[in-house]
Coordinates of N, CA, C and O in Angstrom, one line a residue:
M1 N 0.8 -1.2 0.0 CA 0.0 0.0 0.0 C 0.9 1.3 0.0 O 0.5 2.2 -0.6
T2 N 2.0 1.2 0.7 CA 2.8 2.4 0.8 C 3.5 2.7 -0.6 O 3.8 3.8 -0.9
K3 N 3.7 1.6 -1.4 CA 4.3 1.8 -2.7 C 3.3 2.6 -3.6 O 3.7 3.5 -4.3
I4 N 2.0 2.2 -3.5 CA 1.0 2.9 -4.3 C 0.9 4.3 -3.8 O 0.7 5.3 -4.6
G5 N 0.9 4.6 -2.5 CA 0.9 6.0 -2.0 C 2.1 6.8 -2.5 O 1.9 7.9 -2.9
G6 N 3.3 6.2 -2.5 CA 4.5 6.9 -3.0 C 4.4 7.2 -4.5 O 4.7 8.3 -4.9
I7 N 3.8 6.2 -5.3 CA 3.6 6.5 -6.7 C 2.6 7.6 -6.9 O 2.8 8.5 -7.8
L8 N 1.6 7.6 -6.1 CA 0.5 8.6 -6.2 C 1.1 10.0 -5.9 O 0.8 11.0 -6.6
V9 N 1.9 10.1 -4.8 CA 2.5 11.3 -4.5 C 3.4 11.9 -5.6 O 3.4 13.0 -6.0
C10 N 4.2 11.0 -6.2 CA 5.1 11.3 -7.3 C 4.3 11.8 -8.5 O 4.6 12.8 -9.1
L11 N 3.2 11.1 -8.8 CA 2.4 11.5 -9.9 C 1.7 12.9 -9.7 O 1.6 13.7 -10.6
V12 N 1.3 13.1 -8.5 CA 0.7 14.4 -8.2 C 1.7 15.6 -8.3 O 1.4 16.6 -8.9
I13 N 2.9 15.4 -7.8 CA 3.9 16.4 -7.9 C 4.3 16.6 -9.3 O 4.4 17.8 -9.8
V14 N 4.5 15.5 -10.1 CA 4.9 15.7 -11.5 C 3.8 16.3 -12.3 O 4.0 17.2 -13.1
G15 N 2.5 16.0 -11.9 CA 1.4 16.6 -12.6 C 1.3 18.1 -12.4 O 1.1 18.9 -13.3
L16 N 1.5 18.5 -11.1 CA 1.5 19.9 -10.8 C 2.7 20.7 -11.5 O 2.5 21.7 -12.1
D17 N 3.9 20.1 -11.5 CA 5.0 20.7 -12.2 C 4.8 20.8 -13.7 O 5.1 21.8 -14.3
I18 N 4.2 19.7 -14.3 CA 3.9 19.8 -15.7 C 2.9 20.8 -16.0 O 3.0 21.6 -17.0
A19 N 1.9 20.9 -15.2 CA 0.9 22.0 -15.4 C 1.5 23.4 -15.3 O 1.2 24.3 -16.1
A20 N 2.4 23.6 -14.3 CA 3.1 24.9 -14.2 C 3.9 25.1 -15.4 O 4.0 26.3 -15.9
A21 N 4.6 24.1 -15.9 CA 5.5 24.3 -17.1 C 4.6 24.7 -18.3 O 5.0 25.6 -19.0
I22 N 3.5 24.0 -18.5 CA 2.7 24.3 -19.6 C 2.1 25.7 -19.5 O 2.1 26.5 -20.5
L23 N 1.7 26.1 -18.3 CA 1.2 27.5 -18.1 C 2.3 28.5 -18.4 O 2.0 29.5 -19.1
G24 N 3.5 28.2 -18.0 CA 4.6 29.2 -18.2 C 4.9 29.3 -19.7 O 5.1 30.4 -20.2
I25 N 4.9 28.2 -20.4 CA 5.2 28.3 -21.8 C 4.1 28.9 -22.6 O 4.3 29.7 -23.5
Q26 N 2.8 28.6 -22.2 CA 1.7 29.3 -22.8 C 1.7 30.8 -22.6 O 1.3 31.6 -23.4
A27 N 2.1 31.2 -21.4 CA 2.3 32.6 -21.1 C 3.3 33.3 -22.0 O 3.1 34.4 -22.5
E28 N 4.4 32.6 -22.3 CA 5.4 33.1 -23.2 C 4.8 33.3 -24.6 O 5.0 34.3 -25.2
V29 N 4.0 32.3 -25.0 CA 3.4 32.4 -26.3 C 2.4 33.6 -26.4 O 2.4 34.4 -27.3
A30 N 1.6 33.7 -25.3 CA 0.7 34.9 -25.3 C 1.4 36.2 -25.2 O 0.9 37.2 -25.9
Q31 N 2.5 36.3 -24.5 CA 3.3 37.5 -24.5 C 3.8 37.9 -25.9 O 3.9 39.0 -26.2
N32 N 4.3 36.9 -26.6 CA 4.9 37.1 -27.9 C 3.8 37.5 -29.0 O 4.2 38.0 -30.0
Q33 N 2.5 37.4 -28.7 CA 1.5 37.8 -29.6 C 1.1 39.2 -29.5 O 0.3 39.7 -30.3
V34 N 1.6 39.9 -28.5 CA 1.3 41.3 -28.2 C 2.2 42.2 -29.1 O 3.3 41.9 -29.4
K35 N 1.6 43.3 -29.5 CA 2.2 44.2 -30.4 C 3.4 44.9 -29.7 O 3.3 45.3 -28.6
H36 N 4.6 44.9 -30.4 CA 5.8 45.5 -29.9 C 6.7 46.1 -31.0 O 6.6 45.7 -32.1
M37 N 7.5 47.0 -30.6 CA 8.4 47.7 -31.5 C 9.8 47.5 -30.9 O 10.0 47.7 -29.7
R38 N 10.8 47.1 -31.8 CA 12.1 46.8 -31.3 C 13.1 47.7 -32.0 O 13.1 47.8 -33.3
L39 N 14.1 48.2 -31.3 CA 15.2 49.0 -31.9 C 16.4 48.5 -31.2 O 16.7 48.9 -30.0
W40 N 17.3 47.8 -31.8 CA 18.5 47.1 -31.3 C 18.2 46.4 -30.0 O 17.4 45.4 -30.0
L41 N 18.7 46.9 -28.9 CA 18.5 46.2 -27.6 C 17.2 46.7 -26.9 O 16.8 46.1 -25.9
F42 N 16.7 47.8 -27.3 CA 15.5 48.4 -26.7 C 14.2 47.9 -27.3 O 14.2 47.7 -28.5
E43 N 13.2 47.8 -26.5 CA 11.9 47.3 -27.0 C 10.8 48.1 -26.2 O 10.9 48.3 -25.0
C44 N 9.8 48.4 -27.0 CA 8.5 48.9 -26.4 C 7.4 48.0 -26.7 O 7.2 47.6 -27.9
R45 N 6.6 47.6 -25.7 CA 5.5 46.7 -26.0 C 4.4 46.9 -24.9 O 4.6 47.4 -23.8
E46 N 3.3 46.5 -25.4 CA 2.1 46.5 -24.5 C 2.1 45.3 -23.6 O 2.5 44.2 -24.1
P47 N 1.6 45.4 -22.4 CA 1.5 44.2 -21.6 C 0.4 43.3 -22.1 O -0.6 43.7 -22.6
S48 N 0.5 42.0 -21.8 CA -0.5 41.0 -22.2 C -1.2 40.5 -21.0 O -0.6 39.9 -20.1
Q49 N -2.5 40.7 -20.9 CA -3.3 40.3 -19.8 C -3.3 38.7 -19.7 O -3.3 38.2 -18.6
D50 N -3.4 38.1 -20.9 CA -3.4 36.6 -20.9 C -2.1 36.1 -20.4 O -2.0 35.1 -19.6
A51 N -1.0 36.7 -20.8 CA 0.4 36.2 -20.3 C 0.5 36.5 -18.8 O 1.1 35.6 -18.1
Y52 N -0.1 37.6 -18.3 CA -0.1 37.9 -16.9 C -0.8 36.8 -16.1 O -0.3 36.2 -15.1
R53 N -2.0 36.4 -16.5 CA -2.8 35.4 -15.8 C -2.1 34.0 -15.9 O -2.1 33.3 -14.9
L54 N -1.7 33.7 -17.1 CA -1.0 32.4 -17.2 C 0.3 32.3 -16.4 O 0.6 31.3 -15.7
G55 N 1.1 33.4 -16.4 CA 2.3 33.4 -15.6 C 2.0 33.3 -14.1 O 2.7 32.6 -13.4
L56 N 1.0 34.0 -13.7 CA 0.6 34.0 -12.3 C 0.1 32.6 -11.9 O 0.5 32.1 -10.8
G57 N -0.6 32.0 -12.8 CA -1.1 30.6 -12.5 C 0.1 29.6 -12.4 O 0.1 28.7 -11.6
A58 N 1.1 29.8 -13.3 CA 2.2 28.9 -13.4 C 3.0 29.1 -12.1 O 3.4 28.1 -11.5
A59 N 3.2 30.3 -11.6 CA 4.0 30.5 -10.4 C 3.2 29.9 -9.2 O 3.8 29.3 -8.3
A60 N 1.9 30.1 -9.1 CA 1.1 29.5 -8.0 C 1.2 28.0 -8.0 O 1.3 27.4 -6.9
V61 N 1.1 27.4 -9.2 CA 1.1 25.9 -9.2 C 2.5 25.4 -8.8 O 2.6 24.4 -8.1
L62 N 3.5 26.1 -9.3 CA 4.9 25.7 -8.9 C 5.1 25.8 -7.3 O 5.6 24.9 -6.7
V63 N 4.5 26.8 -6.7 CA 4.6 27.0 -5.3 C 3.9 25.8 -4.6 O 4.3 25.3 -3.6
M64 N 2.7 25.5 -5.1 CA 1.9 24.4 -4.5 C 2.7 23.1 -4.6 O 2.7 22.3 -3.6
A65 N 3.3 22.8 -5.7 CA 4.1 21.6 -5.9 C 5.3 21.6 -4.9 O 5.6 20.6 -4.3
H66 N 5.9 22.7 -4.8 CA 7.1 22.8 -3.9 C 6.7 22.6 -2.4 O 7.4 21.9 -1.7
V67 N 5.7 23.3 -2.0 CA 5.2 23.2 -0.6 C 4.8 21.7 -0.3 O 5.1 21.2 0.7
L68 N 4.1 21.1 -1.3 CA 3.6 19.8 -1.1 C 4.7 18.8 -0.9 O 4.7 18.0 0.0
I69 N 5.7 18.9 -1.8 CA 6.9 17.9 -1.7 C 7.7 18.1 -0.4 O 8.1 17.2 0.1
N70 N 7.8 19.4 0.0 CA 8.5 19.6 1.3 C 7.7 19.1 2.5 O 8.3 18.6 3.4
L71 N 6.4 19.2 2.4 CA 5.6 18.7 3.5 C 5.6 17.2 3.6 O 5.7 16.5 4.6
I72 N 5.4 16.6 2.4 CA 5.3 15.1 2.3 C 6.7 14.4 2.5 O 6.8 13.4 3.1
G73 N 7.8 15.1 1.9 CA 9.1 14.5 2.0 C 9.7 14.5 3.4 O 10.5 13.6 3.7
G74 N 9.2 15.4 4.2 CA 9.6 15.4 5.6 C 10.9 16.1 5.8 O 11.5 16.7 4.8
C75 N 11.4 16.0 7.0 CA 12.7 16.8 7.3 C 13.7 15.8 7.7 O 13.6 15.0 8.6
L76 N 14.8 15.8 7.0 CA 16.0 15.0 7.3 C 17.0 16.0 7.8 O 17.7 16.7 7.0
C77 N 17.2 16.1 9.1 CA 18.0 17.1 9.7 C 19.5 16.7 9.6 O 19.9 15.7 10.2
I78 N 20.3 17.5 8.9 CA 21.7 17.4 8.9 C 22.2 18.8 9.2 O 22.0 19.8 8.5
C79 N 22.8 19.0 10.4 CA 23.2 20.3 10.9 C 24.6 20.7 10.6 O 24.9 21.9 10.7
S80 N 25.5 19.8 10.3 CA 26.9 20.2 10.1 C 27.5 19.4 8.9 O 27.0 18.4 8.5
Q81 N 28.7 19.9 8.5 CA 29.4 19.2 7.4 C 29.8 17.8 7.9 O 29.8 16.8 7.1
D82 N 30.3 17.7 9.1 CA 30.7 16.4 9.7 C 29.6 15.4 9.7 O 29.8 14.3 9.4
E83 N 28.4 15.9 10.2 CA 27.3 15.0 10.2 C 26.8 14.5 8.8 O 26.4 13.4 8.6
F84 N 27.0 15.4 7.9 CA 26.7 15.1 6.5 C 27.6 14.0 6.0 O 27.2 13.1 5.3
Q85 N 28.9 14.1 6.3 CA 29.9 13.1 5.8 C 29.7 11.8 6.5 O 30.0 10.7 5.9
R86 N 29.2 11.8 7.7 CA 29.0 10.5 8.5 C 27.7 9.8 8.1 O 27.5 8.7 8.4
S87 N 26.8 10.6 7.5 CA 25.5 10.0 7.2 C 25.5 9.0 6.0 O 26.5 9.0 5.2
S88 N 24.5 8.2 5.8 CA 24.5 7.2 4.8 C 24.4 7.9 3.4 O 24.0 9.1 3.3
S89 N 24.8 7.2 2.4 CA 24.8 7.7 1.0 C 23.3 8.1 0.6 O 23.1 9.0 -0.1
T90 N 22.4 7.3 1.1 CA 21.0 7.6 0.8 C 20.5 8.9 1.3 O 19.9 9.7 0.7
K91 N 21.0 9.2 2.6 CA 20.6 10.5 3.2 C 21.4 11.6 2.5 O 20.8 12.7 2.4
Q92 N 22.6 11.4 2.1 CA 23.4 12.4 1.4 C 22.7 12.7 0.0 O 22.6 13.9 -0.3
I93 N 22.3 11.7 -0.7 CA 21.6 11.9 -1.9 C 20.3 12.7 -1.7 O 19.9 13.6 -2.5
S94 N 19.6 12.4 -0.7 CA 18.3 13.0 -0.3 C 18.6 14.5 -0.1 O 17.8 15.4 -0.6
M95 N 19.6 14.8 0.7 CA 19.9 16.2 1.0 C 20.3 17.0 -0.2 O 19.9 18.1 -0.4
A96 N 21.1 16.3 -1.1 CA 21.6 17.0 -2.3 C 20.3 17.3 -3.2 O 20.2 18.4 -3.8
C97 N 19.4 16.3 -3.3 CA 18.2 16.5 -4.1 C 17.4 17.6 -3.5 O 16.8 18.4 -4.3
L98 N 17.3 17.7 -2.2 CA 16.5 18.8 -1.5 C 17.1 20.1 -1.8 O 16.4 21.1 -2.2
V99 N 18.4 20.3 -1.7 CA 19.1 21.5 -2.0 C 18.8 21.9 -3.5 O 18.5 23.1 -3.8
L100 N 19.0 20.9 -4.4 CA 18.8 21.2 -5.8 C 17.3 21.6 -6.1 O 17.1 22.4 -7.0
T101 N 16.4 21.0 -5.4 CA 15.0 21.3 -5.6 C 14.8 22.8 -5.2 O 14.1 23.5 -5.9
W102 N 15.4 23.2 -4.1 CA 15.2 24.6 -3.6 C 15.8 25.6 -4.6 O 15.3 26.6 -4.9
I103 N 17.0 25.2 -5.2 CA 17.7 26.1 -6.1 C 16.8 26.2 -7.4 O 16.6 27.3 -7.9
V104 N 16.4 25.1 -7.9 CA 15.6 25.1 -9.2 C 14.3 25.9 -8.9 O 13.8 26.6 -9.8
F105 N 13.7 25.7 -7.7 CA 12.5 26.4 -7.4 C 12.7 27.9 -7.4 O 11.9 28.7 -7.9
A106 N 13.8 28.3 -6.7 CA 14.0 29.7 -6.6 C 14.3 30.4 -7.9 O 13.7 31.5 -8.2
V107 N 15.1 29.8 -8.8 CA 15.4 30.3 -10.1 C 14.1 30.3 -11.0 O 13.8 31.3 -11.6
G108 N 13.4 29.2 -11.0 CA 12.2 29.0 -11.8 C 11.1 30.0 -11.3 O 10.5 30.6 -12.2
F109 N 10.9 30.1 -10.0 CA 9.9 31.0 -9.5 C 10.2 32.4 -9.8 O 9.4 33.2 -10.2
G110 N 11.5 32.7 -9.6 CA 11.9 34.1 -10.0 C 11.7 34.5 -11.4 O 11.3 35.6 -11.7
A111 N 12.1 33.5 -12.3 CA 11.9 33.8 -13.7 C 10.4 34.0 -14.1 O 10.0 34.9 -14.8
L112 N 9.5 33.1 -13.5 CA 8.1 33.3 -13.7 C 7.6 34.6 -13.2 O 6.7 35.2 -13.8
V113 N 8.0 35.0 -12.0 CA 7.6 36.3 -11.5 C 8.0 37.5 -12.3 O 7.3 38.4 -12.6
I114 N 9.3 37.4 -12.7 CA 9.8 38.5 -13.6 C 9.0 38.6 -14.9 O 8.6 39.7 -15.3
G115 N 8.8 37.4 -15.5 CA 8.0 37.4 -16.8 C 6.6 37.8 -16.5 O 6.0 38.5 -17.4
T116 N 6.0 37.4 -15.4 CA 4.6 37.8 -15.1 C 4.5 39.3 -14.9 O 3.6 40.0 -15.4
M117 N 5.4 39.8 -14.1 CA 5.3 41.3 -13.7 C 5.6 42.2 -14.9 O 5.1 43.3 -15.0
S118 N 6.3 41.7 -15.9 CA 6.5 42.5 -17.1 C 5.2 42.6 -17.9 O 5.2 43.4 -18.8
N119 N 4.3 41.8 -17.6 CA 3.0 41.8 -18.3 C 1.9 42.4 -17.4 O 0.7 42.2 -17.7
N120 N 2.2 43.0 -16.3 CA 1.3 43.7 -15.5 C 0.5 44.8 -16.2 O 1.1 45.5 -17.0
K121 N -0.8 44.9 -16.0 CA -1.6 45.8 -16.8 C -1.1 47.3 -16.7 O -1.2 48.0 -17.6
S122 N -0.6 47.7 -15.5 CA -0.2 49.0 -15.3 C 1.2 49.3 -15.9 O 1.7 50.5 -15.8
R123 N 1.8 48.4 -16.6 CA 3.2 48.6 -17.1 C 3.3 48.5 -18.6 O 3.4 47.4 -19.1
S124 N 3.2 49.6 -19.3 CA 3.5 49.6 -20.7 C 4.9 50.1 -20.7 O 5.2 51.3 -20.4
S125 N 5.9 49.2 -21.0 CA 7.3 49.6 -20.8 C 8.1 49.6 -22.0 O 7.8 49.0 -23.0
C126 N 9.1 50.5 -21.9 CA 10.2 50.5 -22.9 C 11.5 50.3 -22.2 O 11.7 50.9 -21.1
G127 N 12.4 49.6 -22.8 CA 13.6 49.4 -22.1 C 14.4 48.2 -22.8 O 14.1 47.8 -23.9
F128 N 15.3 47.6 -22.0 CA 16.0 46.5 -22.5 C 15.1 45.3 -22.7 O 14.1 45.1 -21.9
T129 N 15.4 44.5 -23.6 CA 14.5 43.3 -23.9 C 14.7 42.3 -22.8 O 15.8 42.0 -22.3
H130 N 13.6 41.8 -22.3 CA 13.5 40.8 -21.3 C 12.7 39.6 -21.8 O 11.6 39.3 -21.4
H131 N 13.3 38.9 -22.8 CA 12.6 37.8 -23.4 C 12.8 36.5 -22.7 O 13.8 36.3 -22.0
H132 N 11.9 35.6 -22.8 CA 12.0 34.2 -22.5 C 12.0 33.9 -21.0 O 12.3 32.8 -20.6
F133 N 11.7 34.9 -20.1 CA 11.6 34.5 -18.7 C 10.5 33.5 -18.4 O 10.7 32.6 -17.6
L134 N 9.4 33.7 -19.0 CA 8.3 32.8 -18.8 C 8.6 31.4 -19.3 O 8.3 30.4 -18.6
S135 N 9.2 31.2 -20.5 CA 9.5 29.9 -21.0 C 10.7 29.3 -20.2 O 10.6 28.1 -20.0
I136 N 11.6 30.1 -19.7 CA 12.7 29.5 -18.9 C 12.1 29.0 -17.6 O 12.4 27.9 -17.1
G137 N 11.2 29.8 -17.0 CA 10.5 29.4 -15.8 C 9.7 28.1 -16.0 O 9.7 27.2 -15.2
G138 N 9.1 28.0 -17.2 CA 8.3 26.8 -17.5 C 9.2 25.6 -17.7 O 8.9 24.5 -17.2
I139 N 10.4 25.7 -18.3 CA 11.3 24.6 -18.5 C 11.9 24.2 -17.1 O 12.0 23.0 -16.9
L140 N 12.1 25.2 -16.3 CA 12.6 24.8 -14.9 C 11.6 24.1 -14.1 O 12.0 23.3 -13.2
C141 N 10.3 24.2 -14.4 CA 9.3 23.5 -13.7 C 9.4 22.0 -14.0 O 9.2 21.1 -13.2
F142 N 9.8 21.6 -15.3 CA 10.1 20.2 -15.6 C 11.3 19.7 -14.8 O 11.2 18.6 -14.2
L143 N 12.3 20.5 -14.7 CA 13.5 20.1 -13.9 C 13.1 20.0 -12.4 O 13.6 19.1 -11.7
H144 N 12.2 20.9 -11.9 CA 11.8 20.8 -10.5 C 11.1 19.5 -10.3 O 11.2 18.9 -9.2
A145 N 10.3 19.0 -11.2 CA 9.6 17.7 -11.1 C 10.6 16.6 -11.0 O 10.4 15.7 -10.1
L146 N 11.6 16.6 -11.8 CA 12.6 15.6 -11.7 C 13.3 15.5 -10.3 O 13.4 14.5 -9.7
F147 N 13.7 16.7 -9.8 CA 14.4 16.7 -8.5 C 13.5 16.4 -7.4 O 13.9 15.8 -6.4
C148 N 12.2 16.8 -7.5 CA 11.2 16.5 -6.5 C 11.0 15.0 -6.4 O 11.0 14.4 -5.2
V149 N 10.9 14.3 -7.5 CA 10.7 12.8 -7.4 C 12.0 12.2 -6.9 O 11.9 11.3 -6.0
A150 N 13.1 12.6 -7.3 CA 14.4 12.1 -6.8 C 14.5 12.3 -5.3 O 14.9 11.4 -4.5
Y151 N 14.1 13.5 -4.8 CA 14.1 13.8 -3.4 C 13.1 12.9 -2.6 O 13.5 12.4 -1.6
Y152 N 11.9 12.8 -3.1 CA 10.9 12.0 -2.4 C 11.4 10.5 -2.3 O 11.3 9.9 -1.2
V153 N 11.9 10.0 -3.4 CA 12.3 8.6 -3.4 C 13.5 8.4 -2.4 O 13.5 7.5 -1.6
S154 N 14.4 9.3 -2.5 CA 15.6 9.1 -1.6 C 15.3 9.4 -0.2 O 15.8 8.8 0.7
A155 N 14.4 10.4 0.1 CA 14.0 10.7 1.5 C 13.2 9.5 2.1 O 13.4 9.2 3.2
T156 N 12.4 8.9 1.3 CA 11.6 7.8 1.8 C 12.6 6.6 2.0 O 12.4 5.9 3.1
A157 N 13.5 6.4 1.2 CA 14.5 5.3 1.3 C 15.4 5.6 2.6 O 15.7 4.7 3.3
A158 N 15.7 6.8 2.8 CA 16.5 7.2 4.0 C 15.8 6.9 5.3 O 16.3 6.5 6.3
K159 N 14.5 7.3 5.3 CA 13.6 7.0 6.4 C 13.5 5.5 6.7 O 13.5 5.1 7.8
D160 N 13.3 4.8 5.6 CA 13.2 3.3 5.8 C 14.5 2.7 6.3 O 14.5 1.8 7.1
E161 N 15.6 3.2 5.8 CA 16.9 2.8 6.2 C 17.1 3.1 7.7 O 17.7 2.3 8.4
A162 N 16.7 4.2 8.2 CA 16.9 4.6 9.6 C 16.0 3.8 10.5 O 16.3 3.6 11.6
A163 N 14.9 3.4 10.0 CA 13.9 2.6 10.8 C 14.4 1.2 11.1 O 13.9 0.6 12.0
K164 N 15.3 0.7 10.2 CA 15.8 -0.7 10.4 C 16.8 -0.8 11.4 O 17.5 -0.1 11.9

C-alpha cells in the first residue's frame, strides 16, 4: 500500500509541475502575440493580460508543488558538514536533491515572477529586452519535477533505512 501511495505522491507532484510548465510556456506564447516595437536592444511593448494570468497561474502551481513535496518528503536534519559526511549515502543523496529542488524552485519561480510582472496591466514599458523569462521558468518546472521525485524517493529510502 505504501508503494501505491508513493507512486501517487510522485504523480501528483509531477502533474503539478507539468501543469506549471505548460502554463509558463503558454504565457510566453501569449506574451509574444502582443504588439511590440524593437530597436536594437531596446523594446517597447504593451502588456499581455493573458500572459499575466497564465504566468501568475504557473507561479502559483509551482509553489503548490514545492510546498507539497517539502511537507510530504519530511525533514531529514543534517546540521553540520561532519554530520553530512558521516550519514548514509541515501541520506546524502536526499539532502543533495533537496538543495537542488530549492535552487531550481528559486530560479524558476523568480523567472516566472519577472516574466509575469513584465505583463502587469499598469506597465507599458520601454527598455532592454527581457525575453523568455516565462519559458525559462516553464522549463525549470520540468526540472523541478525531476528533482522532487528524486528527493521523495531518496528521502523515503533514507527514512526506511533509519527505521531498520
